[in-house]
Short mmCIF file of C-alpha atoms in Angstrom, two decimals:
data_model
loop_
_atom_site.label_atom_id
_atom_site.label_comp_id
_atom_site.label_asym_id
_atom_site.label_seq_id
_atom_site.Cartn_x
_atom_site.Cartn_y
_atom_site.Cartn_z
CA MET A 533 -9.96 17.62 0.76
CA ARG A 534 -6.58 18.17 2.37
CA ILE A 535 -5.90 17.20 5.97
CA PRO A 536 -3.87 20.15 7.27
CA PHE A 537 -2.66 19.18 10.71
CA PHE A 538 0.39 17.06 9.87
CA THR A 539 3.81 18.62 9.69
CA SER A 540 6.10 15.63 9.20
CA PRO A 541 7.80 15.85 5.79
CA ARG A 542 7.61 12.06 5.51
CA TYR A 543 3.82 11.92 5.77
CA GLN A 544 1.54 12.18 2.75
CA GLU A 545 -1.97 13.49 3.24
CA VAL A 546 -4.91 11.74 1.62
CA GLY A 547 -4.05 12.67 -1.92
CA ARG A 548 -5.66 14.28 -4.91
CA ARG A 549 -4.70 13.38 -8.44
CA LYS A 550 -1.40 14.78 -9.68
CA GLY A 551 -1.02 12.80 -12.86
CA GLY A 552 0.29 9.71 -11.09
CA GLY A 553 3.93 10.88 -11.07
CA GLY A 554 6.34 8.84 -8.98
CA GLY A 555 9.25 8.99 -6.63
CA GLY A 556 12.22 6.62 -6.76
CA LYS A 557 12.93 4.63 -9.87
CA SER A 558 11.96 0.97 -10.00
CA GLY A 559 10.96 -1.21 -12.90
CA SER A 560 9.74 0.07 -16.24
CA GLY A 561 6.59 1.85 -17.32
CA LYS A 562 4.56 4.63 -15.69
CA GLY A 563 2.64 5.53 -12.35
CA GLY A 564 2.73 7.42 -8.97
CA SER A 565 4.12 7.29 -5.46
CA GLY A 566 4.29 9.01 -2.09
CA THR A 567 5.89 9.13 1.30
CA THR A 568 5.18 8.20 4.88
CA GLY A 569 5.12 10.01 8.19
CA LYS A 570 3.60 10.49 11.61
CA SER A 571 0.00 11.11 12.60
CA SER A 572 -1.70 12.29 15.74
CA GLY A 573 -4.19 9.51 15.10
CA GLY A 574 -1.58 6.75 15.01
CA SER A 575 1.04 5.57 17.41
CA GLY A 576 4.73 4.82 17.42
CA SER A 577 7.84 6.57 16.19
CA SER A 578 8.77 7.63 12.66
CA SER A 579 9.58 3.97 11.98
CA GLY A 580 5.89 3.31 12.55
CA GLY A 581 5.80 0.37 14.97
CA LYS A 582 7.15 -3.06 15.71
CA THR A 583 8.00 -5.16 12.67
CA SER A 584 6.36 -8.56 12.27
CA LYS A 585 6.41 -11.28 9.64
CA VAL A 586 3.27 -11.74 7.54
CA PRO A 587 2.84 -15.09 5.72
CA ILE A 588 1.99 -14.59 2.05
CA THR A 589 0.36 -17.10 -0.25
CA GLY A 590 -0.06 -17.08 -4.00
CA SER A 591 2.60 -16.54 -6.64
CA SER A 592 5.82 -14.98 -5.38
CA ALA A 593 8.59 -14.54 -7.92
CA SER A 594 10.57 -13.00 -5.04
CA GLY A 595 11.10 -16.50 -3.66
CA LYS A 596 9.95 -15.35 -0.22
CA SER A 597 7.03 -16.69 1.78
CA THR A 598 6.69 -13.72 4.13
CA ALA A 599 6.42 -9.95 3.99
CA THR A 600 7.16 -7.58 6.88
CA ALA A 601 4.64 -5.26 8.51
CA TYR A 602 6.41 -1.94 9.24
CA GLY A 603 9.34 -3.26 7.18
CA TYR A 604 11.53 -1.18 4.90
CA GLY A 605 11.32 -3.14 1.63
CA GLY A 606 14.01 -2.13 -0.82
CA GLY A 607 16.68 -4.34 -2.30
CA THR A 608 17.79 -4.61 -5.91
CA PRO A 609 15.05 -4.81 -8.57
CA LYS A 610 14.96 -8.15 -10.36
CA THR A 611 13.70 -9.41 -13.69
CA ILE A 612 10.99 -12.03 -13.20
CA ALA A 613 12.27 -15.35 -14.52
CA THR A 614 10.85 -17.39 -17.36
CA GLY A 615 8.11 -19.70 -16.15
CA GLN A 616 6.80 -17.25 -13.55
CA PHE A 617 3.76 -15.04 -13.96
CA PHE A 618 4.69 -11.83 -15.79
CA ALA A 619 8.10 -13.15 -16.82
CA GLY A 620 10.45 -10.46 -18.12
CA ARG A 621 8.96 -7.64 -16.06
CA THR A 622 10.90 -5.91 -13.31
CA ALA A 623 9.94 -6.43 -9.67
CA GLY A 624 11.11 -5.23 -6.27
CA GLY A 625 13.30 -2.36 -5.10
CA ALA A 626 10.64 0.05 -3.78
CA THR A 627 10.82 1.21 -0.16
CA ARG A 628 8.54 2.35 2.64
CA GLY A 629 9.08 5.98 1.68
CA GLN A 630 7.44 5.31 -1.71
CA VAL A 631 4.26 3.60 -0.52
CA TYR A 632 1.78 6.46 -0.93
CA GLY A 633 -0.09 7.07 -4.17
CA THR A 634 -3.04 9.42 -4.78
CA ARG A 635 -6.74 8.88 -5.54
CA THR A 636 -5.79 7.74 -9.04
CA TYR A 637 -5.75 4.07 -10.02
CA GLY A 638 -2.21 3.41 -11.21
CA SER A 639 -0.58 5.72 -8.64
CA GLY A 640 1.89 4.64 -5.98
CA TYR A 641 4.27 3.22 -8.61
CA PRO A 642 7.80 4.60 -8.08
CA GLY A 643 9.38 5.49 -11.40
CA TYR A 644 6.11 5.52 -13.34
CA SER A 645 3.84 8.32 -14.50
CA GLY A 646 0.39 8.45 -15.97
CA TYR A 647 -2.55 6.11 -15.50
CA ASP A 648 -3.38 2.46 -16.02
CA VAL A 649 -1.61 -0.60 -14.63
CA ALA A 650 -1.34 -2.60 -17.86
CA GLY A 651 2.07 -4.03 -18.66
CA ARG A 652 3.74 -2.56 -15.59
CA GLY A 653 6.36 -4.04 -13.34
CA PHE A 654 5.89 -4.69 -9.63
CA PRO A 655 8.00 -2.27 -7.57
CA PHE A 656 6.65 -3.76 -4.33
CA TRP A 657 6.14 -7.29 -5.78
CA PHE A 658 2.38 -7.14 -5.01
CA TRP A 659 -0.18 -7.05 -7.83
CA PRO A 660 -2.51 -4.04 -8.25
CA VAL A 661 -6.09 -4.35 -7.06
CA VAL A 662 -8.65 -5.06 -9.77
CA TRP A 663 -12.04 -3.46 -10.27
CA GLY A 664 -14.83 -5.22 -12.12
CA GLY A 665 -17.77 -3.78 -13.96
CA SER A 666 -16.13 -0.78 -15.66
CA THR A 667 -16.18 -0.37 -19.42
CA ASN A 668 -13.15 1.91 -19.15
CA GLN A 669 -10.17 -0.18 -20.30
CA TYR A 670 -7.62 1.50 -18.04
CA LEU A 671 -9.80 0.72 -15.00
CA ASN A 672 -10.78 -2.80 -16.01
CA ASN A 673 -7.57 -4.50 -17.03
CA THR A 674 -7.88 -8.29 -17.13
CA GLU A 675 -4.23 -9.37 -17.10
CA TYR A 676 -4.25 -9.74 -13.28
CA GLY A 677 -7.38 -11.91 -13.26
CA ASP A 678 -10.44 -11.21 -11.14
CA SER A 679 -10.66 -10.52 -7.41
CA PHE A 680 -10.87 -14.26 -6.67
CA ASN A 681 -7.57 -15.12 -8.39
CA THR A 682 -5.67 -17.42 -5.99
CA SER A 683 -2.40 -16.81 -7.86
CA ARG A 684 -2.37 -13.19 -6.62
CA LEU A 685 0.56 -12.56 -4.25
CA GLY A 686 -0.98 -12.62 -0.78
CA GLY A 687 -4.02 -14.56 -1.95
CA PRO A 688 -7.37 -13.46 -3.45
CA MET A 689 -8.55 -9.93 -2.84
CA ALA A 690 -10.22 -9.24 0.50
CA GLN A 691 -11.79 -6.28 2.24
CA ALA A 692 -12.29 -4.85 5.72
CA ASN A 693 -14.53 -2.06 6.97
CA PHE A 694 -13.63 0.54 9.58
CA ILE A 695 -16.52 2.53 11.02
CA SER A 696 -16.22 5.73 13.02
CA ASN A 697 -17.64 5.58 16.53
CA SER A 698 -18.41 9.31 16.37
CA THR A 699 -19.80 10.09 12.91
CA GLY A 700 -20.53 6.69 11.42
CA SER A 701 -18.15 7.33 8.51
CA THR A 702 -17.47 3.96 6.88
CA PHE A 703 -14.13 3.25 5.24
CA HIS A 704 -13.20 0.08 3.37
CA LEU A 705 -9.74 -1.38 2.84
CA LEU A 706 -9.11 -3.57 -0.22
CA SER A 707 -6.01 -5.59 -1.02
CA ASP A 708 -4.84 -9.20 -1.06
CA ASN A 709 -5.98 -11.37 1.85
CA SER A 710 -2.60 -11.44 3.65
CA THR A 711 -2.24 -7.65 3.53
CA VAL A 712 -5.79 -6.96 4.72
CA GLY A 713 -5.42 -9.38 7.64
CA SER A 714 -2.17 -7.75 8.72
CA LEU A 715 -3.51 -4.21 8.41
CA ILE A 716 -6.64 -5.06 10.42
CA ASP A 717 -4.35 -5.90 13.34
CA SER A 718 -2.28 -2.73 12.88
CA ILE A 719 -5.32 -0.47 12.52
CA ASN A 720 -7.10 -1.99 15.52
CA THR A 721 -3.95 -1.33 17.54
CA ASN A 722 -3.43 2.26 16.40
CA CYS A 723 -6.98 3.49 15.85
CA SER A 724 -9.14 1.54 18.31
CA SER A 725 -10.29 4.64 20.19
CA HIS A 726 -11.96 5.92 16.99
CA LEU A 727 -13.51 2.66 15.79
CA SER A 728 -17.00 1.27 16.22
CA SER A 729 -17.21 -2.25 17.63
CA SER A 730 -18.77 -3.34 14.32
CA SER A 731 -15.51 -2.68 12.45
CA SER A 732 -13.81 -5.70 10.89
CA LYS A 733 -11.83 -8.15 12.99
CA SER A 734 -10.87 -10.39 10.06
CA PRO A 735 -10.79 -10.13 6.23
CA SER A 736 -13.83 -10.84 4.05
CA PRO A 737 -13.67 -11.88 0.36
CA TYR A 738 -14.08 -8.97 -2.04
CA ASN A 739 -16.73 -9.30 -4.75
CA SER A 740 -17.15 -6.16 -6.83
CA THR A 741 -20.62 -7.20 -7.98
CA ALA A 742 -22.04 -7.81 -4.51
CA SER A 743 -24.46 -5.24 -3.12
CA GLY A 744 -22.72 -2.67 -0.92
CA SER A 745 -19.20 -3.63 -2.04
CA PRO A 746 -16.67 -0.78 -2.37
CA GLN A 747 -16.61 0.73 -5.86
CA LEU A 748 -13.74 2.35 -7.72
CA GLU A 749 -15.29 5.85 -7.69
CA GLN A 750 -15.25 5.68 -3.87
CA ALA A 751 -11.44 5.40 -3.71
CA ILE A 752 -9.79 8.12 -1.63
CA GLN A 753 -6.21 6.78 -1.50
CA TYR A 754 -4.07 4.16 -3.23
CA TYR A 755 -0.89 2.70 -1.74
CA ARG A 756 1.97 0.32 -2.60
CA SER A 757 1.73 0.49 -6.41
CA SER A 758 -2.08 0.49 -6.29
CA SER A 759 -2.11 -2.90 -4.56
CA ILE A 760 -3.96 -1.36 -1.58
CA VAL A 761 -6.86 1.07 -1.70
CA LEU A 762 -8.89 2.90 0.93
CA THR A 763 -12.48 3.80 0.01
CA LEU A 764 -15.20 5.86 1.66
CA ASP A 765 -18.91 5.09 1.58
CA GLY A 766 -20.90 8.02 0.19
CA TYR A 767 -17.98 9.39 -1.84
CA ASN A 768 -18.30 9.61 -5.61
CA ASN A 769 -15.23 10.97 -7.36
CA SER A 770 -16.25 12.29 -10.78
CA ALA A 771 -12.60 12.36 -11.84
CA THR A 772 -12.29 8.57 -11.55
CA PHE A 773 -13.33 7.90 -15.14
CA ASN A 774 -11.30 10.76 -16.61
CA SER A 775 -7.77 9.81 -17.68
CA ILE A 776 -6.73 13.42 -18.32
CA ALA A 777 -3.86 14.45 -16.03
CA ASN A 778 -4.58 16.91 -13.20
CA THR A 779 -8.35 16.50 -13.38
CA THR A 780 -9.75 17.90 -10.14
CA ASP A 781 -11.05 15.29 -7.70
CA SER A 782 -14.47 15.68 -6.15
CA PRO A 783 -14.25 16.90 -2.54
CA LEU A 784 -14.88 14.47 0.29
CA PRO A 785 -18.38 14.63 1.78
CA SER A 786 -18.96 16.88 4.79
CA GLY A 787 -19.08 15.24 8.20
CA VAL A 788 -16.31 12.72 7.52
CA ASP A 789 -14.40 11.65 10.63
CA THR A 790 -11.04 13.12 9.63
CA THR A 791 -9.39 11.93 12.85
CA LEU A 792 -10.12 8.31 11.95
CA LEU A 793 -9.29 8.98 8.29
CA ASN A 794 -5.86 10.29 9.18
CA CYS A 795 -5.21 7.43 11.56
CA LEU A 796 -6.10 4.94 8.83
CA ASN A 797 -3.99 6.75 6.24
CA TYR A 798 -0.99 6.93 8.55
CA THR A 799 -1.23 3.33 9.69
CA ILE A 800 -1.64 1.89 6.20
CA GLY A 801 1.36 3.90 4.96
CA GLN A 802 3.56 2.79 7.84
CA ALA A 803 2.39 -0.79 8.38
CA ALA A 804 1.51 -2.17 4.92
CA PRO A 805 3.55 -5.39 4.58
CA LEU A 806 6.55 -5.10 2.26
CA ILE A 807 8.85 -7.75 0.80
CA ASP A 808 12.25 -7.38 2.41
CA GLY A 809 15.15 -6.55 0.14
CA ALA A 810 18.42 -8.44 0.06
CA SER A 811 20.24 -5.55 1.71
CA SER A 812 20.77 -5.94 5.46
CA ARG A 813 21.81 -2.37 6.14
CA PHE A 814 18.41 -1.53 7.61
CA ILE A 815 18.26 -4.54 9.93
CA SER A 816 21.86 -4.98 11.06
CA PRO A 817 22.92 -3.58 14.46
CA PRO A 818 24.81 -0.30 13.97
CA CYS A 819 27.76 -1.69 15.92
CA LEU A 820 28.26 -4.72 13.65
CA GLY A 821 31.03 -3.14 11.59
CA PHE A 822 33.01 -2.17 14.68
CA VAL A 823 32.64 -5.63 16.24
CA SER A 824 33.82 -7.25 13.03
CA LEU A 825 36.85 -4.96 12.92
CA VAL A 826 37.79 -5.83 16.52
CA TRP A 827 37.47 -9.56 15.76
CA ILE A 828 39.70 -9.26 12.67
CA LEU A 829 42.36 -7.33 14.61
CA TRP A 830 42.27 -9.90 17.41
CA PHE A 831 42.66 -12.72 14.87
CA LEU A 832 45.64 -11.04 13.20
CA LEU A 833 47.37 -10.30 16.50
CA ASN A 834 46.94 -13.81 17.82
#
């Protein structure tokens, strides 16, 4: 299903499979990506909203203890040092404009194409979500541990549910604990008029074997190098277990609250916490260069 009422070129609709192809180059290997934009369901300007620091736990080869909600990301990709998890792989460099993937696990990776997450770098630093219970190797890769792995950047995997107050459509958000907690705040700010009061106010641990837990065939959108996923109760994508490129996704069920869906999709794309790059060109005041020039001239003249 395509959501037709967005015109911003920076926004990506809830996406069907396109072979996982990516945008900007970062790291080594293969996967998919997307872009961001503006939604009638969300709020704020094209920059998305007010930036805020999000504490992150777990293993961070970036050397940083916070990510930034509504931040830009970016910076120069680095090789993870010896002694760190996944030493020798490339990490960092991806930006807000590359956050969106598709419905395919392994999408949302700038510079990558194809499926699977095995052996890949970390364009956004965050580890991909993991799914348990599948016999399909590309969907059940063990190198990132299980959902309870405390070494995961941002902490063990967590989930949140967002329920429509008009149709009862139930969406689930899965990612690391820090990311889910941050996005709950952003979504409750942007989408509150569409949410049931029973929607999540805080993260809950994700256990793939627990009754009623989100399942991989329910995924409707991946983000941030498949480290975030949005699922929909009642959806069963028959293309999930098919690794052939351009396999047609199953349509979304009828009666889905597309207003809430688009608000969620917009907000996640704009607000998902990113690790700030070393470059300051996106946070420095635009007048800084001029001020510096005036100061230098004053110093030389005096």
